[in-house]
mmCIF file of C-alpha atoms in Angstrom:
data_model
loop_
_atom_site.group_PDB
_atom_site.id
_atom_site.type_symbol
_atom_site.label_atom_id
_atom_site.label_comp_id
_atom_site.label_asym_id
_atom_site.label_seq_id
_atom_site.Cartn_x
_atom_site.Cartn_y
_atom_site.Cartn_z
ATOM 1 C CA UNK A 21 32.503 -30.072 -49.364
ATOM 2 C CA UNK A 22 32.735 -28.518 -45.907
ATOM 3 C CA UNK A 23 34.762 -30.170 -43.154
ATOM 4 C CA UNK A 24 35.880 -29.518 -39.607
ATOM 5 C CA UNK A 25 38.886 -31.463 -38.344
ATOM 6 C CA UNK A 26 39.968 -31.307 -34.718
ATOM 7 C CA UNK A 27 43.751 -30.773 -34.776
ATOM 8 C CA UNK A 28 44.409 -29.494 -31.268
ATOM 9 C CA UNK A 29 45.204 -33.009 -30.033
ATOM 10 C CA UNK A 30 47.044 -35.844 -31.733
ATOM 11 C CA UNK A 31 45.452 -38.971 -33.127
ATOM 12 C CA UNK A 32 47.201 -40.974 -30.383
ATOM 13 C CA UNK A 33 45.727 -38.709 -27.711
ATOM 14 C CA UNK A 34 42.238 -39.163 -29.148
ATOM 15 C CA UNK A 35 42.702 -42.951 -29.409
ATOM 16 C CA UNK A 36 43.526 -43.126 -25.713
ATOM 17 C CA UNK A 37 40.680 -40.829 -24.690
ATOM 18 C CA UNK A 38 37.290 -42.165 -23.674
ATOM 19 C CA UNK A 39 35.635 -40.653 -26.759
ATOM 20 C CA UNK A 40 36.941 -37.924 -29.050
ATOM 21 C CA UNK A 41 35.860 -36.223 -32.243
ATOM 22 C CA UNK A 42 38.143 -36.637 -35.250
ATOM 23 C CA UNK A 43 36.244 -34.711 -37.927
ATOM 24 C CA UNK A 44 32.809 -33.837 -39.262
ATOM 25 C CA UNK A 45 31.520 -32.473 -42.523
ATOM 26 C CA UNK A 46 28.878 -32.093 -45.186
ATOM 27 C CA UNK A 47 28.913 -32.870 -48.891
ATOM 28 C CA UNK A 48 26.480 -32.799 -51.777
ATOM 29 C CA UNK A 49 27.834 -35.552 -54.009
ATOM 30 C CA UNK A 50 27.943 -35.683 -57.784
ATOM 31 C CA UNK A 51 26.332 -38.605 -59.668
ATOM 32 C CA UNK A 52 28.403 -41.754 -59.130
ATOM 33 C CA UNK A 53 30.819 -40.060 -56.716
ATOM 34 C CA UNK A 54 32.400 -42.743 -54.554
ATOM 35 C CA UNK A 55 34.891 -43.434 -51.773
ATOM 36 C CA UNK A 56 36.912 -46.587 -51.269
ATOM 37 C CA UNK A 57 37.510 -49.375 -50.984
ATOM 38 C CA UNK A 58 39.169 -47.925 -47.908
ATOM 39 C CA UNK A 59 39.944 -48.653 -44.252
ATOM 40 C CA UNK A 60 39.854 -45.903 -41.636
ATOM 41 C CA UNK A 61 41.277 -45.841 -38.095
ATOM 42 C CA UNK A 62 38.141 -44.221 -36.631
ATOM 43 C CA UNK A 63 34.408 -44.892 -36.404
ATOM 44 C CA UNK A 64 32.372 -43.181 -39.120
ATOM 45 C CA UNK A 65 28.657 -42.320 -39.375
ATOM 46 C CA UNK A 66 26.988 -40.698 -42.396
ATOM 47 C CA UNK A 67 23.523 -39.150 -42.115
ATOM 48 C CA UNK A 68 21.870 -39.039 -45.540
ATOM 49 C CA UNK A 69 19.983 -35.767 -45.957
ATOM 50 C CA UNK A 70 18.711 -36.151 -49.531
ATOM 51 C CA UNK A 71 18.992 -38.479 -52.523
ATOM 52 C CA UNK A 72 20.307 -42.004 -52.292
ATOM 53 C CA UNK A 73 23.307 -44.259 -52.886
ATOM 54 C CA UNK A 74 24.779 -47.605 -51.895
ATOM 55 C CA UNK A 75 27.153 -49.003 -49.281
ATOM 56 C CA UNK A 76 29.303 -52.119 -49.668
ATOM 57 C CA UNK A 77 30.794 -53.530 -46.478
ATOM 58 C CA UNK A 78 31.556 -56.950 -45.004
ATOM 59 C CA UNK A 79 30.506 -58.666 -48.234
ATOM 60 C CA UNK A 80 27.068 -57.069 -48.081
ATOM 61 C CA UNK A 81 25.449 -54.254 -50.039
ATOM 62 C CA UNK A 82 22.859 -51.782 -48.790
ATOM 63 C CA UNK A 83 20.733 -49.236 -50.634
ATOM 64 C CA UNK A 84 20.644 -46.091 -48.513
ATOM 65 C CA UNK A 85 18.268 -43.129 -48.887
ATOM 66 C CA UNK A 86 17.410 -39.791 -47.293
ATOM 67 C CA UNK A 87 16.501 -40.295 -43.645
ATOM 68 C CA UNK A 88 18.929 -43.190 -43.216
ATOM 69 C CA UNK A 89 22.368 -43.334 -41.622
ATOM 70 C CA UNK A 90 25.158 -45.770 -42.418
ATOM 71 C CA UNK A 91 27.868 -46.846 -40.013
ATOM 72 C CA UNK A 92 31.436 -47.875 -40.827
ATOM 73 C CA UNK A 93 33.474 -49.368 -37.962
ATOM 74 C CA UNK A 94 37.172 -48.568 -37.655
ATOM 75 C CA UNK A 95 39.432 -51.035 -39.438
ATOM 76 C CA UNK A 96 36.751 -52.336 -41.792
ATOM 77 C CA UNK A 97 36.951 -52.077 -45.584
ATOM 78 C CA UNK A 98 34.049 -50.132 -47.075
ATOM 79 C CA UNK A 99 32.958 -48.649 -50.393
ATOM 80 C CA UNK A 100 30.086 -46.258 -50.916
ATOM 81 C CA UNK A 101 28.756 -44.538 -54.000
ATOM 82 C CA UNK A 102 26.173 -41.868 -54.817
ATOM 83 C CA UNK A 103 23.349 -42.829 -57.177
ATOM 84 C CA UNK A 104 23.504 -41.646 -60.782
ATOM 85 C CA UNK A 105 19.926 -40.384 -60.953
ATOM 86 C CA UNK A 106 19.509 -38.766 -57.506
ATOM 87 C CA UNK A 107 22.911 -38.544 -55.786
ATOM 88 C CA UNK A 108 22.888 -38.201 -52.053
ATOM 89 C CA UNK A 109 24.009 -35.363 -49.865
ATOM 90 C CA UNK A 110 25.093 -36.281 -46.361
ATOM 91 C CA UNK A 111 26.607 -35.006 -43.163
ATOM 92 C CA UNK A 112 29.151 -37.164 -41.401
ATOM 93 C CA UNK A 113 30.969 -37.459 -38.102
ATOM 94 C CA UNK A 114 34.142 -39.424 -37.326
ATOM 95 C CA UNK A 115 35.205 -40.297 -33.805
ATOM 96 C CA UNK A 116 37.550 -42.586 -31.918
ATOM 97 C CA UNK A 117 38.602 -43.453 -28.395
ATOM 98 C CA UNK A 118 38.528 -46.361 -25.978
ATOM 99 C CA UNK A 119 34.718 -46.393 -25.741
ATOM 100 C CA UNK A 120 34.046 -45.599 -29.404
ATOM 101 C CA UNK A 121 33.952 -49.222 -30.541
ATOM 102 C CA UNK A 122 31.632 -50.214 -27.696
ATOM 103 C CA UNK A 123 29.184 -47.408 -28.468
ATOM 104 C CA UNK A 124 29.141 -48.215 -32.176
ATOM 105 C CA UNK A 125 28.798 -51.946 -31.474
ATOM 106 C CA UNK A 126 25.846 -51.305 -29.164
ATOM 107 C CA UNK A 127 24.144 -49.164 -31.793
ATOM 108 C CA UNK A 128 24.735 -51.767 -34.497
ATOM 109 C CA UNK A 129 23.499 -54.639 -32.336
ATOM 110 C CA UNK A 130 20.276 -52.748 -31.562
ATOM 111 C CA UNK A 131 19.407 -52.149 -35.221
ATOM 112 C CA UNK A 132 17.944 -54.640 -37.660
ATOM 113 C CA UNK A 133 20.546 -54.230 -40.410
ATOM 114 C CA UNK A 134 23.586 -53.407 -38.294
ATOM 115 C CA UNK A 135 25.380 -51.130 -40.721
ATOM 116 C CA UNK A 136 22.326 -49.035 -41.651
ATOM 117 C CA UNK A 137 19.786 -47.240 -39.463
ATOM 118 C CA UNK A 138 16.506 -46.454 -41.204
ATOM 119 C CA UNK A 139 14.069 -43.560 -40.747
ATOM 120 C CA UNK A 140 16.086 -41.258 -38.539
ATOM 121 C CA UNK A 141 15.137 -37.610 -37.922
ATOM 122 C CA UNK A 142 18.316 -36.580 -39.744
ATOM 123 C CA UNK A 143 17.615 -32.846 -39.509
ATOM 124 C CA UNK A 144 18.758 -32.690 -35.877
ATOM 125 C CA UNK A 145 21.988 -34.503 -36.791
ATOM 126 C CA UNK A 146 22.526 -32.103 -39.686
ATOM 127 C CA UNK A 147 22.023 -29.181 -37.283
ATOM 128 C CA UNK A 148 24.549 -30.616 -34.822
ATOM 129 C CA UNK A 149 27.143 -31.205 -37.540
ATOM 130 C CA UNK A 150 26.646 -27.710 -38.968
ATOM 131 C CA UNK A 151 27.213 -26.419 -35.449
ATOM 132 C CA UNK A 152 30.539 -28.270 -35.502
ATOM 133 C CA UNK A 153 31.377 -26.708 -38.855
ATOM 134 C CA UNK A 154 31.031 -23.239 -37.352
ATOM 135 C CA UNK A 155 34.137 -23.723 -35.198
ATOM 136 C CA UNK A 156 37.247 -22.038 -36.556
ATOM 137 C CA UNK A 157 39.883 -22.351 -33.839
ATOM 138 C CA UNK A 158 41.843 -25.291 -32.444
ATOM 139 C CA UNK A 159 41.832 -24.469 -28.759
ATOM 140 C CA UNK A 160 41.153 -26.398 -25.592
ATOM 141 C CA UNK A 161 37.849 -24.569 -25.347
ATOM 142 C CA UNK A 162 36.787 -25.608 -28.854
ATOM 143 C CA UNK A 163 38.012 -29.180 -28.245
ATOM 144 C CA UNK A 164 35.720 -29.465 -25.237
ATOM 145 C CA UNK A 165 32.838 -27.786 -27.082
ATOM 146 C CA UNK A 166 32.987 -29.995 -30.189
ATOM 147 C CA UNK A 167 33.213 -33.121 -28.071
ATOM 148 C CA UNK A 168 30.137 -32.050 -26.125
ATOM 149 C CA UNK A 169 28.319 -31.883 -29.480
ATOM 150 C CA UNK A 170 29.614 -35.361 -30.370
ATOM 151 C CA UNK A 171 28.282 -36.732 -27.055
ATOM 152 C CA UNK A 172 24.935 -35.084 -27.758
ATOM 153 C CA UNK A 173 24.773 -36.778 -31.174
ATOM 154 C CA UNK A 174 25.626 -40.190 -29.711
ATOM 155 C CA UNK A 175 22.917 -39.694 -27.091
ATOM 156 C CA UNK A 176 20.459 -38.815 -29.906
ATOM 157 C CA UNK A 177 21.291 -42.098 -31.620
ATOM 158 C CA UNK A 178 20.794 -44.221 -28.520
ATOM 159 C CA UNK A 179 17.411 -42.541 -27.970
ATOM 160 C CA UNK A 180 16.314 -42.779 -31.617
ATOM 161 C CA UNK A 181 17.062 -46.508 -31.893
ATOM 162 C CA UNK A 182 15.292 -47.051 -28.545
ATOM 163 C CA UNK A 183 18.311 -48.767 -27.027
ATOM 164 C CA UNK A 184 17.350 -50.847 -23.970
ATOM 165 C CA UNK A 185 20.118 -51.226 -21.416
ATOM 166 C CA UNK A 186 18.718 -54.473 -19.888
ATOM 167 C CA UNK A 187 18.801 -56.108 -23.317
ATOM 168 C CA UNK A 188 22.534 -55.464 -23.588
ATOM 169 C CA UNK A 189 23.278 -58.580 -21.565
ATOM 170 C CA UNK A 190 23.739 -62.197 -22.490
ATOM 171 C CA UNK A 191 21.744 -62.009 -25.730
ATOM 172 C CA UNK A 192 23.886 -59.188 -27.041
ATOM 173 C CA UNK A 193 27.087 -60.552 -25.559
ATOM 174 C CA UNK A 194 26.937 -63.097 -28.383
ATOM 175 C CA UNK A 195 26.548 -60.239 -30.885
ATOM 176 C CA UNK A 196 29.530 -58.544 -29.273
ATOM 177 C CA UNK A 197 31.598 -61.701 -29.732
ATOM 178 C CA UNK A 198 30.574 -62.055 -33.370
ATOM 179 C CA UNK A 199 31.353 -58.391 -34.007
ATOM 180 C CA UNK A 200 34.820 -58.891 -32.523
ATOM 181 C CA UNK A 201 35.412 -61.928 -34.747
ATOM 182 C CA UNK A 202 34.163 -60.011 -37.792
ATOM 183 C CA UNK A 203 36.621 -57.202 -37.053
ATOM 184 C CA UNK A 204 39.616 -59.428 -36.288
ATOM 185 C CA UNK A 205 39.231 -62.490 -38.527
ATOM 186 C CA UNK A 206 42.414 -61.662 -40.449
ATOM 187 C CA UNK A 207 44.567 -62.050 -37.330
ATOM 188 C CA UNK A 208 45.996 -65.251 -35.869
ATOM 189 C CA UNK A 209 43.206 -65.168 -33.346
ATOM 190 C CA UNK A 210 42.776 -67.718 -30.586
ATOM 191 C CA UNK A 211 39.519 -68.204 -28.715
ATOM 192 C CA UNK A 212 41.189 -67.743 -25.333
ATOM 193 C CA UNK A 213 42.602 -64.397 -26.461
ATOM 194 C CA UNK A 214 39.233 -63.238 -27.780
ATOM 195 C CA UNK A 215 37.524 -64.296 -24.554
ATOM 196 C CA UNK A 216 40.110 -62.490 -22.422
ATOM 197 C CA UNK A 217 39.802 -59.321 -24.517
ATOM 198 C CA UNK A 218 36.018 -59.296 -24.136
ATOM 199 C CA UNK A 219 36.058 -60.307 -20.485
ATOM 200 C CA UNK A 220 34.382 -63.717 -20.832
ATOM 201 C CA UNK A 221 35.410 -67.211 -19.821
ATOM 202 C CA UNK A 222 36.035 -69.274 -23.005
ATOM 203 C CA UNK A 223 33.431 -71.892 -22.020
ATOM 204 C CA UNK A 224 30.800 -69.228 -21.367
ATOM 205 C CA UNK A 225 31.678 -67.499 -24.614
ATOM 206 C CA UNK A 226 31.265 -70.728 -26.568
ATOM 207 C CA UNK A 227 27.977 -71.606 -24.900
ATOM 208 C CA UNK A 228 26.165 -68.296 -25.413
ATOM 209 C CA UNK A 229 27.491 -67.979 -28.963
ATOM 210 C CA UNK A 230 26.226 -71.433 -29.924
ATOM 211 C CA UNK A 231 22.875 -70.810 -28.248
ATOM 212 C CA UNK A 232 22.382 -67.684 -30.349
ATOM 213 C CA UNK A 233 23.884 -68.703 -33.697
ATOM 214 C CA UNK A 234 23.818 -72.512 -33.656
ATOM 215 C CA UNK A 235 27.559 -72.756 -34.244
ATOM 216 C CA UNK A 236 30.662 -72.426 -32.070
ATOM 217 C CA UNK A 237 32.740 -69.248 -32.359
ATOM 218 C CA UNK A 238 35.704 -71.353 -33.522
ATOM 219 C CA UNK A 239 33.686 -72.801 -36.418
ATOM 220 C CA UNK A 240 32.201 -69.379 -37.201
ATOM 221 C CA UNK A 241 35.691 -67.905 -37.419
ATOM 222 C CA UNK A 242 36.924 -70.745 -39.631
ATOM 223 C CA UNK A 243 33.930 -70.410 -41.954
ATOM 224 C CA UNK A 244 34.423 -66.651 -42.129
ATOM 225 C CA UNK A 245 38.113 -66.998 -43.001
ATOM 226 C CA UNK A 246 37.316 -69.525 -45.738
ATOM 227 C CA UNK A 247 34.611 -67.313 -47.243
ATOM 228 C CA UNK A 248 37.035 -64.398 -47.313
ATOM 229 C CA UNK A 249 39.635 -66.701 -48.880
ATOM 230 C CA UNK A 250 37.191 -67.605 -51.668
ATOM 231 C CA UNK A 251 36.677 -63.931 -52.355
ATOM 232 C CA UNK A 252 40.412 -63.230 -52.536
ATOM 233 C CA UNK A 253 41.060 -66.246 -54.752
ATOM 234 C CA UNK A 254 38.347 -65.135 -57.187
ATOM 235 C CA UNK A 255 39.071 -61.410 -57.225
ATOM 236 C CA UNK A 256 42.875 -61.229 -56.983
ATOM 237 C CA UNK A 257 45.976 -62.948 -58.310
ATOM 238 C CA UNK A 258 47.628 -63.115 -54.908
ATOM 239 C CA UNK A 259 49.638 -66.305 -54.333
ATOM 240 C CA UNK A 260 47.903 -68.880 -52.146
ATOM 241 C CA UNK A 261 50.533 -68.387 -49.449
ATOM 242 C CA UNK A 262 49.784 -64.645 -49.330
ATOM 243 C CA UNK A 263 46.049 -65.312 -49.115
ATOM 244 C CA UNK A 264 46.669 -67.691 -46.214
ATOM 245 C CA UNK A 265 48.926 -65.217 -44.411
ATOM 246 C CA UNK A 266 46.504 -62.303 -44.897
ATOM 247 C CA UNK A 267 43.733 -64.314 -43.237
ATOM 248 C CA UNK A 268 45.762 -65.348 -40.216
ATOM 249 C CA UNK A 269 46.354 -69.012 -41.053
ATOM 250 C CA UNK A 270 49.421 -70.613 -39.517
ATOM 251 C CA UNK A 271 50.866 -71.590 -42.886
ATOM 252 C CA UNK A 272 49.847 -72.161 -46.507
ATOM 253 C CA UNK A 273 49.856 -75.949 -46.144
ATOM 254 C CA UNK A 274 47.431 -75.930 -43.216
ATOM 255 C CA UNK A 275 45.220 -73.480 -45.110
ATOM 256 C CA UNK A 276 45.219 -75.656 -48.244
ATOM 257 C CA UNK A 277 44.322 -78.793 -46.261
ATOM 258 C CA UNK A 278 41.434 -77.010 -44.558
ATOM 259 C CA UNK A 279 40.244 -75.471 -47.816
ATOM 260 C CA UNK A 280 40.288 -78.826 -49.612
ATOM 261 C CA UNK A 281 38.408 -80.485 -46.753
ATOM 262 C CA UNK A 282 35.701 -77.820 -46.911
ATOM 263 C CA UNK A 283 35.340 -77.338 -50.673
ATOM 264 C CA UNK A 284 36.715 -80.567 -52.132
ATOM 265 C CA UNK A 285 39.370 -78.817 -54.238
ATOM 266 C CA UNK A 286 42.660 -77.067 -53.598
ATOM 267 C CA UNK A 287 42.736 -73.244 -53.454
ATOM 268 C CA UNK A 288 44.568 -73.145 -56.805
ATOM 269 C CA UNK A 289 41.991 -75.347 -58.519
ATOM 270 C CA UNK A 290 39.161 -73.364 -56.938
ATOM 271 C CA UNK A 291 40.633 -70.220 -58.513
ATOM 272 C CA UNK A 292 40.916 -71.925 -61.905
ATOM 273 C CA UNK A 293 37.348 -73.223 -61.743
ATOM 274 C CA UNK A 294 36.027 -69.806 -60.764
ATOM 275 C CA UNK A 295 37.919 -68.161 -63.632
ATOM 276 C CA UNK A 296 36.604 -70.656 -66.193
ATOM 277 C CA UNK A 297 33.037 -70.224 -64.919
ATOM 278 C CA UNK A 298 33.346 -66.443 -65.251
ATOM 279 C CA UNK A 299 34.534 -66.809 -68.851
ATOM 280 C CA UNK A 300 31.555 -68.979 -69.889
#
């Protein structure tokens, strides 16, 4: 594995910058080599140069091959693994900053699968990342140079996915809202707070979201929390109260009432039923 990590400035400095490189690298993976499940504090893009593997993120799984790129937003749990028969090699870039989430969200919203971009000319991304790997010093000069390469790569992506600025309006505002809910569902999130963070009036937010997805953002968030709760109940032995707290519910009792209303059983009985089904 080869890696370049920008150490001239602190992580806090980069977080408060407009856009800043964290690291970049290249690796030819061994069969079955994997990373995760893991959460990172920066945005991450892998460009697959050869072979193939799989990505698990947000309850979904993607098969990824040479010529594809996969995107992992900051703060999101992901797991990825090289294939046994033809393990992938990839080049990656990590970045953060105030605008980093917006750029990644725009890229994801403009692609069919969100987390995976298909049929990219990955050679030019490999060349850019290998240019990053040639830097040896942590100086102000190198900091500016590596970030100019990062900006060039982001511009490549926007061009390659044929991003249309006029389309990033009301239709994608709903995607932006959903992305924000997907990233923050575990918090005690209120619609007014989400609307204020994204710069929308709550009524406008609700209207455009329902027009696009056929459901209000409040119901979407509730459904998402309950689906995540089902996963935790089936895959862990965490107490119901801990599950409720980890998903941002006010208290375990309110969570249990909501869960029973949706699924017809208590969280504890749902866990028991799932365990008995798995044993059959």
